[in-house]
Amino acid sequence: MAKKKAVKKAAKKKVVKKKPPPKKKKAAKKKVAKKPPSKKTKGIARRERPDTQIRHARLTELAIATLRSRMSEGTTLAVISKALRISPWHLSRIFREQEGELFSRFVKRERLKVAKRLLRDVTLNISDVAHQCGFKNPDHFSTWFRSTWRRRSQQLTPTAFRARILRK
């Protein structure tokens, strides 16, 4: 019975909640004064400035040259952007602004041009053409080539394309 009374007394005691310590106010960030734009570029967005446009055009030219020189290695946006020392996202955005098309579509179009040119040479077999276009597997090259032509209402394999050219 004594235990029950002790439990009841403990329950009757009010639990005093401690107030949390006051929050510290964050120090106000110092505002750094930005340099005012020069008179020539005042009111023009940064990417529309002439110096930026020239730099972006040069980066795009370098990206295209790198792609064409490393076509057989199967280069990607990441590899080329690493070679140019800029981020892949930035290169993609610059490329789209300068060329008017996505980088991946440009790569596909360039690979198709190289494949067509190489397929005209009868001395090369299909696997050699595939490797020079950046494909490690000739079957994958054949499937890719066929899917590219499918969009043009034709289904041409690399062999059929070669036979068609030789007939002309």
Short mmCIF file of C-alpha atoms in Angstrom, two decimals:
data_model
loop_
_atom_site.label_atom_id
_atom_site.label_comp_id
_atom_site.label_asym_id
_atom_site.label_seq_id
_atom_site.Cartn_x
_atom_site.Cartn_y
_atom_site.Cartn_z
CA MET A 1 0.00 0.00 0.00
CA ALA A 2 2.87 2.30 0.72
CA LYS A 3 4.15 1.72 -2.78
CA LYS A 4 0.84 2.84 -4.29
CA LYS A 5 0.93 6.08 -2.30
CA ALA A 6 4.49 6.77 -3.43
CA VAL A 7 3.52 6.23 -7.07
CA LYS A 8 0.51 8.54 -6.70
CA LYS A 9 2.64 11.25 -5.08
CA ALA A 10 5.19 11.01 -7.89
CA ALA A 11 2.41 11.32 -10.46
CA LYS A 12 1.03 14.40 -8.71
CA LYS A 13 4.36 16.19 -8.79
CA LYS A 14 4.49 18.63 -11.62
CA VAL A 15 7.17 18.12 -14.15
CA VAL A 16 8.88 21.41 -14.79
CA LYS A 17 9.98 21.74 -18.38
CA LYS A 18 13.18 23.57 -18.98
CA LYS A 19 13.08 26.29 -21.55
CA PRO A 20 15.47 25.79 -24.46
CA PRO A 21 18.35 28.24 -24.58
CA PRO A 22 17.71 31.26 -26.78
CA LYS A 23 18.78 30.84 -30.38
CA LYS A 24 21.86 32.66 -31.42
CA LYS A 25 21.36 35.20 -34.09
CA LYS A 26 23.27 34.57 -37.27
CA ALA A 27 25.86 37.11 -38.12
CA ALA A 28 24.78 39.27 -41.01
CA LYS A 29 26.69 38.52 -44.18
CA LYS A 30 28.77 41.33 -45.46
CA LYS A 31 27.67 42.47 -48.83
CA VAL A 32 30.51 42.61 -51.27
CA ALA A 33 30.21 45.41 -53.72
CA LYS A 34 30.21 44.11 -57.29
CA LYS A 35 32.18 45.85 -59.93
CA PRO A 36 29.93 47.93 -62.09
CA PRO A 37 29.78 46.68 -65.69
CA SER A 38 31.81 48.59 -68.20
CA LYS A 39 30.07 51.07 -70.45
CA LYS A 40 30.38 48.69 -73.41
CA THR A 41 28.64 45.78 -71.66
CA LYS A 42 26.23 47.67 -69.44
CA GLY A 43 22.76 46.16 -69.69
CA ILE A 44 23.89 43.13 -71.72
CA ALA A 45 23.56 39.65 -70.26
CA ARG A 46 26.93 38.04 -69.66
CA ARG A 47 26.53 35.24 -72.23
CA GLU A 48 25.53 37.79 -74.86
CA ARG A 49 28.69 39.86 -74.46
CA PRO A 50 31.08 39.79 -77.40
CA ASP A 51 34.02 38.42 -75.40
CA THR A 52 31.90 35.58 -74.04
CA GLN A 53 30.54 34.80 -77.49
CA ILE A 54 34.06 34.56 -78.89
CA ARG A 55 35.17 32.31 -76.04
CA HIS A 56 32.12 30.06 -76.47
CA ALA A 57 32.67 29.83 -80.23
CA ARG A 58 36.29 28.83 -79.64
CA LEU A 59 35.27 26.17 -77.11
CA THR A 60 32.74 24.76 -79.56
CA GLU A 61 35.35 24.61 -82.32
CA LEU A 62 37.76 22.82 -79.98
CA ALA A 63 35.05 20.35 -78.95
CA ILE A 64 34.28 19.53 -82.59
CA ALA A 65 37.97 19.17 -83.45
CA THR A 66 38.51 16.91 -80.42
CA LEU A 67 35.51 14.79 -81.36
CA ARG A 68 36.67 14.35 -84.94
CA SER A 69 40.25 13.52 -83.95
CA ARG A 70 39.14 10.98 -81.33
CA MET A 71 36.22 9.46 -83.22
CA SER A 72 37.66 5.93 -83.13
CA GLU A 73 37.98 6.07 -79.34
CA GLY A 74 34.23 6.41 -78.88
CA THR A 75 34.42 9.78 -77.19
CA THR A 76 31.58 11.09 -75.06
CA LEU A 77 30.59 14.48 -73.74
CA ALA A 78 32.36 13.73 -70.45
CA VAL A 79 35.65 12.83 -72.16
CA ILE A 80 35.64 15.92 -74.37
CA SER A 81 34.65 18.26 -71.54
CA LYS A 82 37.45 16.81 -69.43
CA ALA A 83 39.92 17.46 -72.27
CA LEU A 84 38.71 21.07 -72.49
CA ARG A 85 38.68 21.42 -68.68
CA ILE A 86 35.07 22.53 -68.36
CA SER A 87 32.03 20.77 -66.92
CA PRO A 88 29.96 18.52 -69.21
CA TRP A 89 26.83 20.52 -68.42
CA HIS A 90 28.51 23.80 -69.39
CA LEU A 91 29.90 22.33 -72.62
CA SER A 92 26.49 20.94 -73.52
CA ARG A 93 24.82 24.31 -72.95
CA ILE A 94 27.48 26.23 -74.90
CA PHE A 95 27.34 23.72 -77.74
CA ARG A 96 23.55 23.97 -77.99
CA GLU A 97 23.75 27.77 -78.07
CA GLN A 98 26.49 27.88 -80.72
CA GLU A 99 25.50 24.98 -83.00
CA GLY A 100 21.74 24.98 -82.49
CA GLU A 101 21.58 21.25 -81.75
CA LEU A 102 22.30 18.89 -78.90
CA PHE A 103 25.80 17.51 -78.55
CA SER A 104 24.55 13.92 -78.69
CA ARG A 105 22.75 14.54 -81.99
CA PHE A 106 25.85 16.16 -83.43
CA VAL A 107 27.96 13.14 -82.42
CA LYS A 108 25.43 10.80 -84.01
CA ARG A 109 25.43 12.82 -87.23
CA GLU A 110 29.24 12.91 -87.34
CA ARG A 111 29.45 9.15 -86.75
CA LEU A 112 27.00 8.57 -89.57
CA LYS A 113 29.05 10.76 -91.94
CA VAL A 114 32.22 8.84 -91.09
CA ALA A 115 30.42 5.50 -91.46
CA LYS A 116 29.06 6.43 -94.91
CA ARG A 117 32.48 7.59 -96.06
CA LEU A 118 34.20 4.44 -94.79
CA LEU A 119 31.55 2.10 -96.21
CA ARG A 120 32.37 3.38 -99.69
CA ASP A 121 35.80 1.80 -99.30
CA VAL A 122 35.38 -1.87 -100.28
CA THR A 123 38.70 -2.92 -98.75
CA LEU A 124 37.42 -2.28 -95.21
CA ASN A 125 35.14 -4.84 -93.63
CA ILE A 126 32.17 -3.83 -91.46
CA SER A 127 33.97 -4.47 -88.16
CA ASP A 128 36.82 -2.12 -89.20
CA VAL A 129 34.28 0.56 -90.06
CA ALA A 130 32.56 0.00 -86.71
CA HIS A 131 35.81 0.40 -84.77
CA GLN A 132 36.77 3.56 -86.67
CA CYS A 133 33.37 5.05 -85.89
CA GLY A 134 33.91 4.47 -82.17
CA PHE A 135 31.93 1.26 -81.66
CA LYS A 136 33.55 -1.63 -79.80
CA ASN A 137 31.04 -4.16 -81.08
CA PRO A 138 30.24 -4.49 -84.83
CA ASP A 139 26.77 -5.87 -83.99
CA HIS A 140 25.99 -2.73 -82.02
CA PHE A 141 27.21 -0.63 -84.96
CA SER A 142 24.96 -2.53 -87.34
CA THR A 143 21.93 -2.11 -85.05
CA TRP A 144 22.69 1.60 -84.59
CA PHE A 145 23.15 2.11 -88.35
CA ARG A 146 19.87 0.34 -89.10
CA SER A 147 17.97 2.37 -86.48
CA THR A 148 19.38 5.60 -87.91
CA TRP A 149 18.10 4.71 -91.35
CA ARG A 150 14.76 3.48 -89.98
CA ARG A 151 13.81 7.04 -89.23
CA ARG A 152 14.24 7.85 -92.87
CA SER A 153 11.64 5.23 -93.90
CA GLN A 154 14.35 2.76 -94.90
CA GLN A 155 15.98 -0.08 -93.04
CA LEU A 156 19.48 -0.33 -94.36
CA THR A 157 22.18 -2.38 -92.73
CA PRO A 158 25.77 -1.33 -93.38
CA THR A 159 26.12 -4.19 -95.87
CA ALA A 160 22.92 -3.18 -97.72
CA PHE A 161 24.09 0.44 -97.76
CA ARG A 162 27.41 -0.62 -99.27
CA ALA A 163 25.68 -2.77 -101.92
CA ARG A 164 23.36 0.12 -102.78
CA ILE A 165 26.30 2.50 -103.26
CA LEU A 166 28.23 0.02 -105.41
CA ARG A 167 25.23 -0.43 -107.74
CA LYS A 168 25.20 3.28 -108.53
#
